[in-house]
Amino acid sequence: MKKLLLLLSLAFLATLNTQAQAAWIEPGPTTDVTSTCRLYVDLAKVTNTSLVGNNGPFYIWTWSPAELPANDSFVNGTGTQPWKSSNDKLKMTADPSKGPRVFYYEMVPTDFYHVSKGDVYTKGISFLVKPKDGGGYGAPDLKTEDLNI
């Protein structure tokens, strides 16, 4: 009986953890960061609610394991107010098979960030999701919280 209760408790905790997960990487859990993978975000599970009612399109804005310089073709934003003009190359794709508010971005992390696989594994991938115009510059920011994988 104690074993059964322990197993049920562990299953319940695992379910809670899975339900609370707003961002993940596939394939997982041992993703090869030198191969193509997808960064997923379930906008229904993020804690910052500034994107409620916003149906996109959405873009990633990333800074770790390395922030790309302004002259990189995958820099986060463009123009004199980059936060208001996300790079079109960073547009996310909807994946309704995983949920109505699930989006992904596909990349090879080592190539995208121009770093070693050790850097990706040590520093992780940090990003947020925002619309093309993320507000700011006197207007409220429109974005998720910082997400770390």
mmCIF file of N, CA and C in Angstrom:
data_model
loop_
_atom_site.group_PDB
_atom_site.id
_atom_site.type_symbol
_atom_site.label_atom_id
_atom_site.label_comp_id
_atom_site.label_asym_id
_atom_site.label_seq_id
_atom_site.Cartn_x
_atom_site.Cartn_y
_atom_site.Cartn_z
ATOM 1 N N MET A 1 0.831 -1.202 0.000
ATOM 2 C CA MET A 1 0.000 0.000 0.000
ATOM 3 C C MET A 1 0.872 1.259 0.000
ATOM 4 N N LYS A 2 1.955 1.236 0.802
ATOM 5 C CA LYS A 2 2.846 2.391 0.842
ATOM 6 C C LYS A 2 3.501 2.615 -0.516
ATOM 7 N N LYS A 3 3.864 1.517 -1.186
ATOM 8 C CA LYS A 3 4.487 1.638 -2.502
ATOM 9 C C LYS A 3 3.506 2.228 -3.505
ATOM 10 N N LEU A 4 2.263 1.797 -3.422
ATOM 11 C CA LEU A 4 1.247 2.321 -4.324
ATOM 12 C C LEU A 4 1.042 3.808 -4.103
ATOM 13 N N LEU A 5 0.974 4.254 -2.868
ATOM 14 C CA LEU A 5 0.821 5.679 -2.561
ATOM 15 C C LEU A 5 2.031 6.476 -3.044
ATOM 16 N N LEU A 6 3.221 5.902 -2.868
ATOM 17 C CA LEU A 6 4.426 6.575 -3.330
ATOM 18 C C LEU A 6 4.408 6.715 -4.850
ATOM 19 N N LEU A 7 4.043 5.668 -5.555
ATOM 20 C CA LEU A 7 3.971 5.721 -7.011
ATOM 21 C C LEU A 7 2.929 6.728 -7.493
ATOM 22 N N LEU A 8 1.778 6.748 -6.847
ATOM 23 C CA LEU A 8 0.743 7.715 -7.213
ATOM 24 C C LEU A 8 1.207 9.141 -6.948
ATOM 25 N N SER A 9 1.891 9.353 -5.847
ATOM 26 C CA SER A 9 2.409 10.688 -5.514
ATOM 27 C C SER A 9 3.432 11.140 -6.547
ATOM 28 N N LEU A 10 4.342 10.249 -6.931
ATOM 29 C CA LEU A 10 5.348 10.597 -7.937
ATOM 30 C C LEU A 10 4.704 10.880 -9.292
ATOM 31 N N ALA A 11 3.722 10.099 -9.661
ATOM 32 C CA ALA A 11 3.022 10.314 -10.924
ATOM 33 C C ALA A 11 2.310 11.674 -10.917
ATOM 34 N N PHE A 12 1.698 12.018 -9.797
ATOM 35 C CA PHE A 12 1.014 13.306 -9.676
ATOM 36 C C PHE A 12 2.009 14.460 -9.800
ATOM 37 N N LEU A 13 3.156 14.358 -9.132
ATOM 38 C CA LEU A 13 4.164 15.410 -9.210
ATOM 39 C C LEU A 13 4.716 15.545 -10.629
ATOM 40 N N ALA A 14 4.929 14.432 -11.302
ATOM 41 C CA ALA A 14 5.407 14.471 -12.681
ATOM 42 C C ALA A 14 4.384 15.148 -13.584
ATOM 43 N N THR A 15 3.113 14.881 -13.355
ATOM 44 C CA THR A 15 2.053 15.510 -14.138
ATOM 45 C C THR A 15 2.039 17.014 -13.906
ATOM 46 N N LEU A 16 2.179 17.442 -12.655
ATOM 47 C CA LEU A 16 2.215 18.872 -12.359
ATOM 48 C C LEU A 16 3.392 19.538 -13.047
ATOM 49 N N ASN A 17 4.558 18.898 -13.007
ATOM 50 C CA ASN A 17 5.741 19.463 -13.637
ATOM 51 C C ASN A 17 5.529 19.592 -15.137
ATOM 52 N N THR A 18 4.984 18.590 -15.779
ATOM 53 C CA THR A 18 4.733 18.630 -17.214
ATOM 54 C C THR A 18 3.720 19.715 -17.557
ATOM 55 N N GLN A 19 2.673 19.838 -16.750
ATOM 56 C CA GLN A 19 1.646 20.838 -17.027
ATOM 57 C C GLN A 19 2.181 22.256 -16.845
ATOM 58 N N ALA A 20 3.133 22.449 -15.944
ATOM 59 C CA ALA A 20 3.643 23.781 -15.665
ATOM 60 C C ALA A 20 4.722 24.211 -16.659
ATOM 61 N N GLN A 21 5.197 23.309 -17.494
ATOM 62 C CA GLN A 21 6.297 23.578 -18.399
ATOM 63 C C GLN A 21 5.850 24.486 -19.536
ATOM 64 N N ALA A 22 6.407 25.693 -19.572
ATOM 65 C CA ALA A 22 6.053 26.638 -20.624
ATOM 66 C C ALA A 22 6.991 26.532 -21.819
ATOM 67 N N ALA A 23 8.237 26.100 -21.615
ATOM 68 C CA ALA A 23 9.210 26.017 -22.699
ATOM 69 C C ALA A 23 9.984 24.719 -22.605
ATOM 70 N N TRP A 24 10.284 24.147 -23.766
ATOM 71 C CA TRP A 24 11.061 22.918 -23.806
ATOM 72 C C TRP A 24 11.741 22.801 -25.159
ATOM 73 N N ILE A 25 12.640 21.833 -25.261
ATOM 74 C CA ILE A 25 13.369 21.588 -26.497
ATOM 75 C C ILE A 25 13.104 20.161 -26.950
ATOM 76 N N GLU A 26 12.981 19.973 -28.250
ATOM 77 C CA GLU A 26 12.822 18.633 -28.813
ATOM 78 C C GLU A 26 13.795 18.482 -29.969
ATOM 79 N N PRO A 27 14.393 17.326 -30.181
ATOM 80 C CA PRO A 27 14.117 16.129 -29.392
ATOM 81 C C PRO A 27 14.763 16.250 -28.018
ATOM 82 N N GLY A 28 14.239 15.581 -27.081
ATOM 83 C CA GLY A 28 14.750 15.592 -25.718
ATOM 84 C C GLY A 28 14.634 14.202 -25.164
ATOM 85 N N PRO A 29 15.103 13.921 -23.987
ATOM 86 C CA PRO A 29 15.729 14.864 -23.047
ATOM 87 C C PRO A 29 17.211 15.091 -23.301
ATOM 88 N N THR A 30 17.852 14.304 -24.145
ATOM 89 C CA THR A 30 19.289 14.483 -24.386
ATOM 90 C C THR A 30 19.495 15.023 -25.795
ATOM 91 N N THR A 31 19.125 16.252 -25.993
ATOM 92 C CA THR A 31 19.184 16.888 -27.298
ATOM 93 C C THR A 31 20.627 17.074 -27.739
ATOM 94 N N ASP A 32 20.906 16.724 -28.987
ATOM 95 C CA ASP A 32 22.202 16.992 -29.599
ATOM 96 C C ASP A 32 22.142 18.404 -30.166
ATOM 97 N N VAL A 33 22.834 19.338 -29.516
ATOM 98 C CA VAL A 33 22.742 20.748 -29.911
ATOM 99 C C VAL A 33 23.552 21.076 -31.159
ATOM 100 N N THR A 34 24.180 20.042 -31.770
ATOM 101 C CA THR A 34 24.852 20.241 -33.052
ATOM 102 C C THR A 34 23.954 19.800 -34.205
ATOM 103 N N SER A 35 22.740 19.398 -33.888
ATOM 104 C CA SER A 35 21.745 18.984 -34.881
ATOM 105 C C SER A 35 20.505 19.864 -34.761
ATOM 106 N N THR A 36 19.644 19.766 -35.745
ATOM 107 C CA THR A 36 18.415 20.551 -35.743
ATOM 108 C C THR A 36 17.528 20.158 -34.575
ATOM 109 N N CYS A 37 17.033 21.164 -33.871
ATOM 110 C CA CYS A 37 16.085 20.937 -32.779
ATOM 111 C C CYS A 37 15.063 22.064 -32.804
ATOM 112 N N ARG A 38 14.041 21.901 -31.996
ATOM 113 C CA ARG A 38 12.989 22.913 -31.900
ATOM 114 C C ARG A 38 12.873 23.420 -30.470
ATOM 115 N N LEU A 39 12.815 24.739 -30.335
ATOM 116 C CA LEU A 39 12.485 25.376 -29.056
ATOM 117 C C LEU A 39 10.985 25.595 -29.068
ATOM 118 N N TYR A 40 10.300 25.005 -28.109
ATOM 119 C CA TYR A 40 8.843 25.129 -28.019
ATOM 120 C C TYR A 40 8.451 26.055 -26.875
ATOM 121 N N VAL A 41 7.354 26.768 -27.068
ATOM 122 C CA VAL A 41 6.756 27.596 -26.016
ATOM 123 C C VAL A 41 5.252 27.407 -26.072
ATOM 124 N N ASP A 42 4.673 27.141 -24.901
ATOM 125 C CA ASP A 42 3.219 27.092 -24.778
ATOM 126 C C ASP A 42 2.787 28.391 -24.122
ATOM 127 N N LEU A 43 2.266 29.310 -24.918
ATOM 128 C CA LEU A 43 1.892 30.630 -24.399
ATOM 129 C C LEU A 43 0.745 30.558 -23.399
ATOM 130 N N ALA A 44 0.027 29.447 -23.362
ATOM 131 C CA ALA A 44 -1.026 29.277 -22.360
ATOM 132 C C ALA A 44 -0.429 29.004 -20.980
ATOM 133 N N LYS A 45 0.873 28.703 -20.915
ATOM 134 C CA LYS A 45 1.501 28.343 -19.641
ATOM 135 C C LYS A 45 2.529 29.364 -19.157
ATOM 136 N N VAL A 46 2.718 30.452 -19.883
ATOM 137 C CA VAL A 46 3.652 31.472 -19.406
ATOM 138 C C VAL A 46 2.982 32.283 -18.299
ATOM 139 N N THR A 47 3.798 32.898 -17.449
ATOM 140 C CA THR A 47 3.226 33.652 -16.326
ATOM 141 C C THR A 47 2.970 35.115 -16.665
ATOM 142 N N ASN A 48 3.733 35.683 -17.590
ATOM 143 C CA ASN A 48 3.491 37.059 -18.007
ATOM 144 C C ASN A 48 2.299 37.051 -18.961
ATOM 145 N N THR A 49 1.270 37.763 -18.615
ATOM 146 C CA THR A 49 0.014 37.715 -19.375
ATOM 147 C C THR A 49 -0.110 38.813 -20.437
ATOM 148 N N SER A 50 0.977 39.517 -20.755
ATOM 149 C CA SER A 50 0.873 40.615 -21.720
ATOM 150 C C SER A 50 0.528 40.150 -23.139
ATOM 151 N N LEU A 51 0.647 38.857 -23.428
ATOM 152 C CA LEU A 51 0.317 38.345 -24.758
ATOM 153 C C LEU A 51 -1.062 37.702 -24.846
ATOM 154 N N VAL A 52 -1.830 37.744 -23.756
ATOM 155 C CA VAL A 52 -3.183 37.187 -23.783
ATOM 156 C C VAL A 52 -3.990 37.929 -24.848
ATOM 157 N N GLY A 53 -4.655 37.184 -25.694
ATOM 158 C CA GLY A 53 -5.455 37.776 -26.757
ATOM 159 C C GLY A 53 -4.663 38.110 -28.010
ATOM 160 N N ASN A 54 -3.353 38.033 -27.926
ATOM 161 C CA ASN A 54 -2.515 38.299 -29.084
ATOM 162 C C ASN A 54 -2.285 36.974 -29.810
ATOM 163 N N ASN A 55 -2.640 36.916 -31.073
ATOM 164 C CA ASN A 55 -2.519 35.676 -31.839
ATOM 165 C C ASN A 55 -1.301 35.635 -32.746
ATOM 166 N N GLY A 56 -0.398 36.594 -32.562
ATOM 167 C CA GLY A 56 0.855 36.567 -33.300
ATOM 168 C C GLY A 56 0.772 37.325 -34.603
ATOM 169 N N PRO A 57 1.799 37.195 -35.407
ATOM 170 C CA PRO A 57 2.884 36.239 -35.289
ATOM 171 C C PRO A 57 3.807 36.570 -34.117
ATOM 172 N N PHE A 58 4.565 35.542 -33.704
ATOM 173 C CA PHE A 58 5.490 35.673 -32.577
ATOM 174 C C PHE A 58 6.914 35.403 -33.029
ATOM 175 N N TYR A 59 7.841 35.979 -32.289
ATOM 176 C CA TYR A 59 9.260 35.898 -32.604
ATOM 177 C C TYR A 59 10.035 35.564 -31.335
ATOM 178 N N ILE A 60 11.166 34.852 -31.505
ATOM 179 C CA ILE A 60 12.027 34.659 -30.340
ATOM 180 C C ILE A 60 12.956 35.872 -30.227
ATOM 181 N N TRP A 61 13.357 36.163 -29.013
ATOM 182 C CA TRP A 61 14.350 37.192 -28.707
ATOM 183 C C TRP A 61 15.297 36.500 -27.741
ATOM 184 N N THR A 62 16.529 36.264 -28.149
ATOM 185 C CA THR A 62 17.424 35.400 -27.395
ATOM 186 C C THR A 62 18.777 36.047 -27.119
ATOM 187 N N TRP A 63 19.383 35.663 -25.994
ATOM 188 C CA TRP A 63 20.650 36.256 -25.588
ATOM 189 C C TRP A 63 21.644 35.252 -25.004
ATOM 190 N N SER A 64 21.251 34.017 -24.849
ATOM 191 C CA SER A 64 22.181 33.039 -24.275
ATOM 192 C C SER A 64 21.972 31.705 -24.955
ATOM 193 N N PRO A 65 23.045 31.054 -25.285
ATOM 194 C CA PRO A 65 24.406 31.129 -24.754
ATOM 195 C C PRO A 65 25.256 32.273 -25.289
ATOM 196 N N ALA A 66 24.775 33.012 -26.285
ATOM 197 C CA ALA A 66 25.495 34.193 -26.764
ATOM 198 C C ALA A 66 24.508 35.134 -27.428
ATOM 199 N N GLU A 67 24.699 36.423 -27.216
ATOM 200 C CA GLU A 67 23.854 37.407 -27.910
ATOM 201 C C GLU A 67 24.533 37.740 -29.232
ATOM 202 N N LEU A 68 23.768 37.698 -30.281
ATOM 203 C CA LEU A 68 24.334 37.908 -31.604
ATOM 204 C C LEU A 68 24.575 39.396 -31.859
ATOM 205 N N PRO A 69 25.676 39.716 -32.533
ATOM 206 C CA PRO A 69 25.994 41.124 -32.804
ATOM 207 C C PRO A 69 25.044 41.730 -33.834
ATOM 208 N N ALA A 70 25.033 43.045 -33.901
ATOM 209 C CA ALA A 70 24.115 43.766 -34.784
ATOM 210 C C ALA A 70 24.293 43.398 -36.253
ATOM 211 N N ASN A 71 25.470 42.965 -36.656
ATOM 212 C CA ASN A 71 25.692 42.650 -38.069
ATOM 213 C C ASN A 71 25.372 41.192 -38.411
ATOM 214 N N ASP A 72 24.905 40.408 -37.440
ATOM 215 C CA ASP A 72 24.559 39.008 -37.697
ATOM 216 C C ASP A 72 23.173 38.951 -38.355
ATOM 217 N N SER A 73 23.007 38.040 -39.302
ATOM 218 C CA SER A 73 21.715 37.965 -39.999
ATOM 219 C C SER A 73 20.587 37.489 -39.088
ATOM 220 N N PHE A 74 20.917 36.915 -37.923
ATOM 221 C CA PHE A 74 19.897 36.455 -36.978
ATOM 222 C C PHE A 74 19.828 37.333 -35.719
ATOM 223 N N VAL A 75 20.294 38.573 -35.817
ATOM 224 C CA VAL A 75 20.199 39.495 -34.691
ATOM 225 C C VAL A 75 18.732 39.614 -34.265
ATOM 226 N N ASN A 76 18.486 39.861 -32.987
ATOM 227 C CA ASN A 76 17.118 39.878 -32.452
ATOM 228 C C ASN A 76 16.187 40.860 -33.153
ATOM 229 N N GLY A 77 16.616 42.094 -33.265
ATOM 230 C CA GLY A 77 15.755 43.124 -33.842
ATOM 231 C C GLY A 77 16.527 43.983 -34.817
ATOM 232 N N THR A 78 15.804 44.708 -35.646
ATOM 233 C CA THR A 78 16.437 45.517 -36.686
ATOM 234 C C THR A 78 16.022 46.977 -36.559
ATOM 235 N N GLY A 79 16.776 47.844 -37.215
ATOM 236 C CA GLY A 79 16.447 49.268 -37.250
ATOM 237 C C GLY A 79 16.900 50.022 -36.020
ATOM 238 N N THR A 80 16.425 51.261 -35.905
ATOM 239 C CA THR A 80 16.847 52.117 -34.796
ATOM 240 C C THR A 80 16.135 51.785 -33.491
ATOM 241 N N GLN A 81 15.012 51.092 -33.565
ATOM 242 C CA GLN A 81 14.288 50.641 -32.379
ATOM 243 C C GLN A 81 14.059 49.134 -32.515
ATOM 244 N N PRO A 82 15.115 48.332 -32.274
ATOM 245 C CA PRO A 82 15.025 46.899 -32.554
ATOM 246 C C PRO A 82 13.911 46.173 -31.807
ATOM 247 N N TRP A 83 13.556 46.616 -30.606
ATOM 248 C CA TRP A 83 12.492 45.949 -29.851
ATOM 249 C C TRP A 83 11.152 46.071 -30.574
ATOM 250 N N LYS A 84 10.994 47.112 -31.390
ATOM 251 C CA LYS A 84 9.753 47.328 -32.131
ATOM 252 C C LYS A 84 9.775 46.656 -33.504
ATOM 253 N N SER A 85 10.901 45.986 -33.843
ATOM 254 C CA SER A 85 11.015 45.388 -35.173
ATOM 255 C C SER A 85 11.808 44.074 -35.092
ATOM 256 N N SER A 86 11.156 43.029 -34.606
ATOM 257 C CA SER A 86 11.821 41.726 -34.532
ATOM 258 C C SER A 86 12.278 41.282 -35.914
ATOM 259 N N ASN A 87 13.380 40.573 -35.923
ATOM 260 C CA ASN A 87 13.953 40.043 -37.156
ATOM 261 C C ASN A 87 13.012 38.982 -37.740
ATOM 262 N N ASP A 88 12.644 39.129 -38.987
ATOM 263 C CA ASP A 88 11.731 38.171 -39.619
ATOM 264 C C ASP A 88 12.292 36.753 -39.648
ATOM 265 N N LYS A 89 13.614 36.608 -39.569
ATOM 266 C CA LYS A 89 14.226 35.279 -39.539
ATOM 267 C C LYS A 89 13.994 34.565 -38.202
ATOM 268 N N LEU A 90 13.467 35.271 -37.217
ATOM 269 C CA LEU A 90 13.229 34.687 -35.892
ATOM 270 C C LEU A 90 11.742 34.426 -35.631
ATOM 271 N N LYS A 91 10.965 34.432 -36.684
ATOM 272 C CA LYS A 91 9.526 34.184 -36.567
ATOM 273 C C LYS A 91 9.269 32.737 -36.171
ATOM 274 N N MET A 92 8.368 32.548 -35.231
ATOM 275 C CA MET A 92 8.018 31.223 -34.746
ATOM 276 C C MET A 92 6.874 30.630 -35.571
ATOM 277 N N THR A 93 6.748 29.313 -35.488
ATOM 278 C CA THR A 93 5.723 28.582 -36.219
ATOM 279 C C THR A 93 4.738 27.966 -35.236
ATOM 280 N N ALA A 94 3.459 28.061 -35.512
ATOM 281 C CA ALA A 94 2.440 27.440 -34.649
ATOM 282 C C ALA A 94 2.499 25.922 -34.812
ATOM 283 N N ASP A 95 2.254 25.221 -33.710
ATOM 284 C CA ASP A 95 2.164 23.755 -33.747
ATOM 285 C C ASP A 95 0.885 23.339 -33.028
ATOM 286 N N PRO A 96 -0.266 23.430 -33.705
ATOM 287 C CA PRO A 96 -1.542 23.110 -33.063
ATOM 288 C C PRO A 96 -1.642 21.663 -32.602
ATOM 289 N N SER A 97 -0.791 20.775 -33.106
ATOM 290 C CA SER A 97 -0.832 19.384 -32.645
ATOM 291 C C SER A 97 -0.383 19.266 -31.190
ATOM 292 N N LYS A 98 0.328 20.280 -30.695
ATOM 293 C CA LYS A 98 0.809 20.264 -29.306
ATOM 294 C C LYS A 98 -0.035 21.168 -28.401
ATOM 295 N N GLY A 99 -0.909 21.957 -28.979
ATOM 296 C CA GLY A 99 -1.775 22.833 -28.205
ATOM 297 C C GLY A 99 -2.112 24.088 -28.988
ATOM 298 N N PRO A 100 -3.214 24.748 -28.624
ATOM 299 C CA PRO A 100 -3.679 25.904 -29.402
ATOM 300 C C PRO A 100 -2.772 27.127 -29.315
ATOM 301 N N ARG A 101 -1.923 27.207 -28.300
ATOM 302 C CA ARG A 101 -1.030 28.367 -28.137
ATOM 303 C C ARG A 101 0.438 27.931 -28.114
ATOM 304 N N VAL A 102 0.755 26.822 -28.795
ATOM 305 C CA VAL A 102 2.123 26.308 -28.816
ATOM 306 C C VAL A 102 2.806 26.735 -30.118
ATOM 307 N N PHE A 103 4.007 27.307 -29.960
ATOM 308 C CA PHE A 103 4.804 27.772 -31.088
ATOM 309 C C PHE A 103 6.220 27.234 -30.935
ATOM 310 N N TYR A 104 6.921 27.125 -32.065
ATOM 311 C CA TYR A 104 8.301 26.662 -31.996
ATOM 312 C C TYR A 104 9.187 27.450 -32.944
ATOM 313 N N TYR A 105 10.488 27.379 -32.638
ATOM 314 C CA TYR A 105 11.511 27.922 -33.523
ATOM 315 C C TYR A 105 12.534 26.823 -33.739
ATOM 316 N N GLU A 106 12.874 26.576 -34.990
ATOM 317 C CA GLU A 106 13.797 25.492 -35.322
ATOM 318 C C GLU A 106 15.186 26.057 -35.591
ATOM 319 N N MET A 107 16.211 25.378 -35.026
ATOM 320 C CA MET A 107 17.585 25.839 -35.186
ATOM 321 C C MET A 107 18.559 24.709 -34.887
ATOM 322 N N VAL A 108 19.809 24.931 -35.261
ATOM 323 C CA VAL A 108 20.939 24.135 -34.778
ATOM 324 C C VAL A 108 21.636 25.070 -33.795
ATOM 325 N N PRO A 109 21.497 24.860 -32.487
ATOM 326 C CA PRO A 109 21.998 25.834 -31.512
ATOM 327 C C PRO A 109 23.467 26.244 -31.684
ATOM 328 N N THR A 110 24.355 25.304 -31.942
ATOM 329 C CA THR A 110 25.769 25.674 -32.093
ATOM 330 C C THR A 110 25.980 26.580 -33.304
ATOM 331 N N ASP A 111 25.273 26.323 -34.386
ATOM 332 C CA ASP A 111 25.394 27.166 -35.576
ATOM 333 C C ASP A 111 24.714 28.518 -35.367
ATOM 334 N N PHE A 112 23.528 28.496 -34.802
ATOM 335 C CA PHE A 112 22.758 29.724 -34.600
ATOM 336 C C PHE A 112 23.530 30.719 -33.726
ATOM 337 N N TYR A 113 24.046 30.245 -32.584
ATOM 338 C CA TYR A 113 24.735 31.122 -31.632
ATOM 339 C C TYR A 113 26.232 31.274 -31.906
ATOM 340 N N HIS A 114 26.778 30.475 -32.844
ATOM 341 C CA HIS A 114 28.215 30.502 -33.157
ATOM 342 C C HIS A 114 29.058 30.161 -31.918
ATOM 343 N N VAL A 115 28.647 29.109 -31.220
ATOM 344 C CA VAL A 115 29.351 28.682 -30.007
ATOM 345 C C VAL A 115 29.575 27.167 -30.052
ATOM 346 N N SER A 116 30.354 26.679 -29.094
ATOM 347 C CA SER A 116 30.594 25.243 -28.996
ATOM 348 C C SER A 116 29.410 24.571 -28.313
ATOM 349 N N LYS A 117 29.311 23.259 -28.478
ATOM 350 C CA LYS A 117 28.223 22.550 -27.796
ATOM 351 C C LYS A 117 28.403 22.634 -26.284
ATOM 352 N N GLY A 118 29.645 22.714 -25.809
ATOM 353 C CA GLY A 118 29.886 22.890 -24.374
ATOM 354 C C GLY A 118 29.268 24.178 -23.849
ATOM 355 N N ASP A 119 29.350 25.257 -24.654
ATOM 356 C CA ASP A 119 28.740 26.532 -24.247
ATOM 357 C C ASP A 119 27.224 26.401 -24.140
ATOM 358 N N VAL A 120 26.618 25.703 -25.096
ATOM 359 C CA VAL A 120 25.162 25.535 -25.061
ATOM 360 C C VAL A 120 24.767 24.733 -23.828
ATOM 361 N N TYR A 121 25.465 23.624 -23.574
ATOM 362 C CA TYR A 121 25.119 22.775 -22.431
ATOM 363 C C TYR A 121 25.393 23.482 -21.103
ATOM 364 N N THR A 122 26.448 24.285 -21.034
ATOM 365 C CA THR A 122 26.799 24.965 -19.782
ATOM 366 C C THR A 122 25.901 26.165 -19.505
ATOM 367 N N LYS A 123 25.693 26.991 -20.517
ATOM 368 C CA LYS A 123 24.936 28.239 -20.338
ATOM 369 C C LYS A 123 23.447 28.071 -20.566
ATOM 370 N N GLY A 124 23.055 27.070 -21.345
ATOM 371 C CA GLY A 124 21.647 26.896 -21.679
ATOM 372 C C GLY A 124 21.201 27.908 -22.714
ATOM 373 N N ILE A 125 19.952 27.801 -23.079
ATOM 374 C CA ILE A 125 19.358 28.732 -24.042
ATOM 375 C C ILE A 125 18.354 29.594 -23.294
ATOM 376 N N SER A 126 18.557 30.905 -23.357
ATOM 377 C CA SER A 126 17.654 31.862 -22.718
ATOM 378 C C SER A 126 17.011 32.710 -23.795
ATOM 379 N N PHE A 127 15.706 32.871 -23.685
ATOM 380 C CA PHE A 127 14.970 33.629 -24.685
ATOM 381 C C PHE A 127 13.630 34.056 -24.118
ATOM 382 N N LEU A 128 12.936 34.884 -24.863
ATOM 383 C CA LEU A 128 11.542 35.214 -24.579
ATOM 384 C C LEU A 128 10.819 35.227 -25.909
ATOM 385 N N VAL A 129 9.520 35.355 -25.850
ATOM 386 C CA VAL A 129 8.697 35.396 -27.057
ATOM 387 C C VAL A 129 7.936 36.712 -27.053
ATOM 388 N N LYS A 130 7.863 37.337 -28.223
ATOM 389 C CA LYS A 130 7.207 38.634 -28.348
ATOM 390 C C LYS A 130 6.613 38.775 -29.739
ATOM 391 N N PRO A 131 5.686 39.707 -29.916
ATOM 392 C CA PRO A 131 5.224 40.013 -31.274
ATOM 393 C C PRO A 131 6.306 40.817 -31.990
ATOM 394 N N LYS A 132 6.135 41.057 -33.270
ATOM 395 C CA LYS A 132 7.123 41.829 -34.027
ATOM 396 C C LYS A 132 7.396 43.156 -33.335
ATOM 397 N N ASP A 133 6.346 43.887 -32.984
ATOM 398 C CA ASP A 133 6.477 45.130 -32.230
ATOM 399 C C ASP A 133 6.226 44.801 -30.769
ATOM 400 N N GLY A 134 7.298 44.750 -29.999
ATOM 401 C CA GLY A 134 7.186 44.382 -28.591
ATOM 402 C C GLY A 134 6.852 45.535 -27.664
ATOM 403 N N GLY A 135 6.367 46.633 -28.208
ATOM 404 C CA GLY A 135 6.018 47.782 -27.362
ATOM 405 C C GLY A 135 7.278 48.521 -26.939
ATOM 406 N N GLY A 136 7.355 48.841 -25.647
ATOM 407 C CA GLY A 136 8.525 49.550 -25.148
ATOM 408 C C GLY A 136 8.589 50.976 -25.648
ATOM 409 N N TYR A 137 9.697 51.632 -25.380
ATOM 410 C CA TYR A 137 9.931 53.013 -25.783
ATOM 411 C C TYR A 137 8.763 53.900 -25.335
ATOM 412 N N GLY A 138 8.328 53.705 -24.113
ATOM 413 C CA GLY A 138 7.224 54.476 -23.548
ATOM 414 C C GLY A 138 5.916 53.719 -23.491
ATOM 415 N N ALA A 139 5.782 52.655 -24.266
ATOM 416 C CA ALA A 139 4.576 51.812 -24.241
ATOM 417 C C ALA A 139 4.882 50.560 -23.421
ATOM 418 N N PRO A 140 3.875 49.883 -22.901
ATOM 419 C CA PRO A 140 4.145 48.650 -22.153
ATOM 420 C C PRO A 140 4.788 47.588 -23.050
ATOM 421 N N ASP A 141 5.741 46.845 -22.489
ATOM 422 C CA ASP A 141 6.350 45.733 -23.215
ATOM 423 C C ASP A 141 5.341 44.612 -23.410
ATOM 424 N N LEU A 142 5.402 43.975 -24.572
ATOM 425 C CA LEU A 142 4.579 42.817 -24.880
ATOM 426 C C LEU A 142 5.523 41.639 -25.050
ATOM 427 N N LYS A 143 5.532 40.721 -24.075
ATOM 428 C CA LYS A 143 6.497 39.632 -24.118
ATOM 429 C C LYS A 143 6.179 38.601 -23.050
ATOM 430 N N THR A 144 6.780 37.421 -23.201
ATOM 431 C CA THR A 144 6.723 36.442 -22.122
ATOM 432 C C THR A 144 7.781 36.819 -21.092
ATOM 433 N N GLU A 145 7.761 36.113 -19.986
ATOM 434 C CA GLU A 145 8.887 36.209 -19.067
ATOM 435 C C GLU A 145 10.108 35.576 -19.731
ATOM 436 N N ASP A 146 11.277 35.745 -19.131
ATOM 437 C CA ASP A 146 12.482 35.090 -19.629
ATOM 438 C C ASP A 146 12.308 33.579 -19.473
ATOM 439 N N LEU A 147 12.622 32.847 -20.527
ATOM 440 C CA LEU A 147 12.490 31.391 -20.538
ATOM 441 C C LEU A 147 13.884 30.791 -20.677
ATOM 442 N N ASN A 148 14.172 29.734 -19.928
ATOM 443 C CA ASN A 148 15.499 29.120 -19.943
ATOM 444 C C ASN A 148 15.382 27.625 -20.126
ATOM 445 N N ILE A 149 16.155 27.125 -21.083
ATOM 446 C CA ILE A 149 16.201 25.697 -21.331
ATOM 447 C C ILE A 149 17.627 25.231 -21.124
#
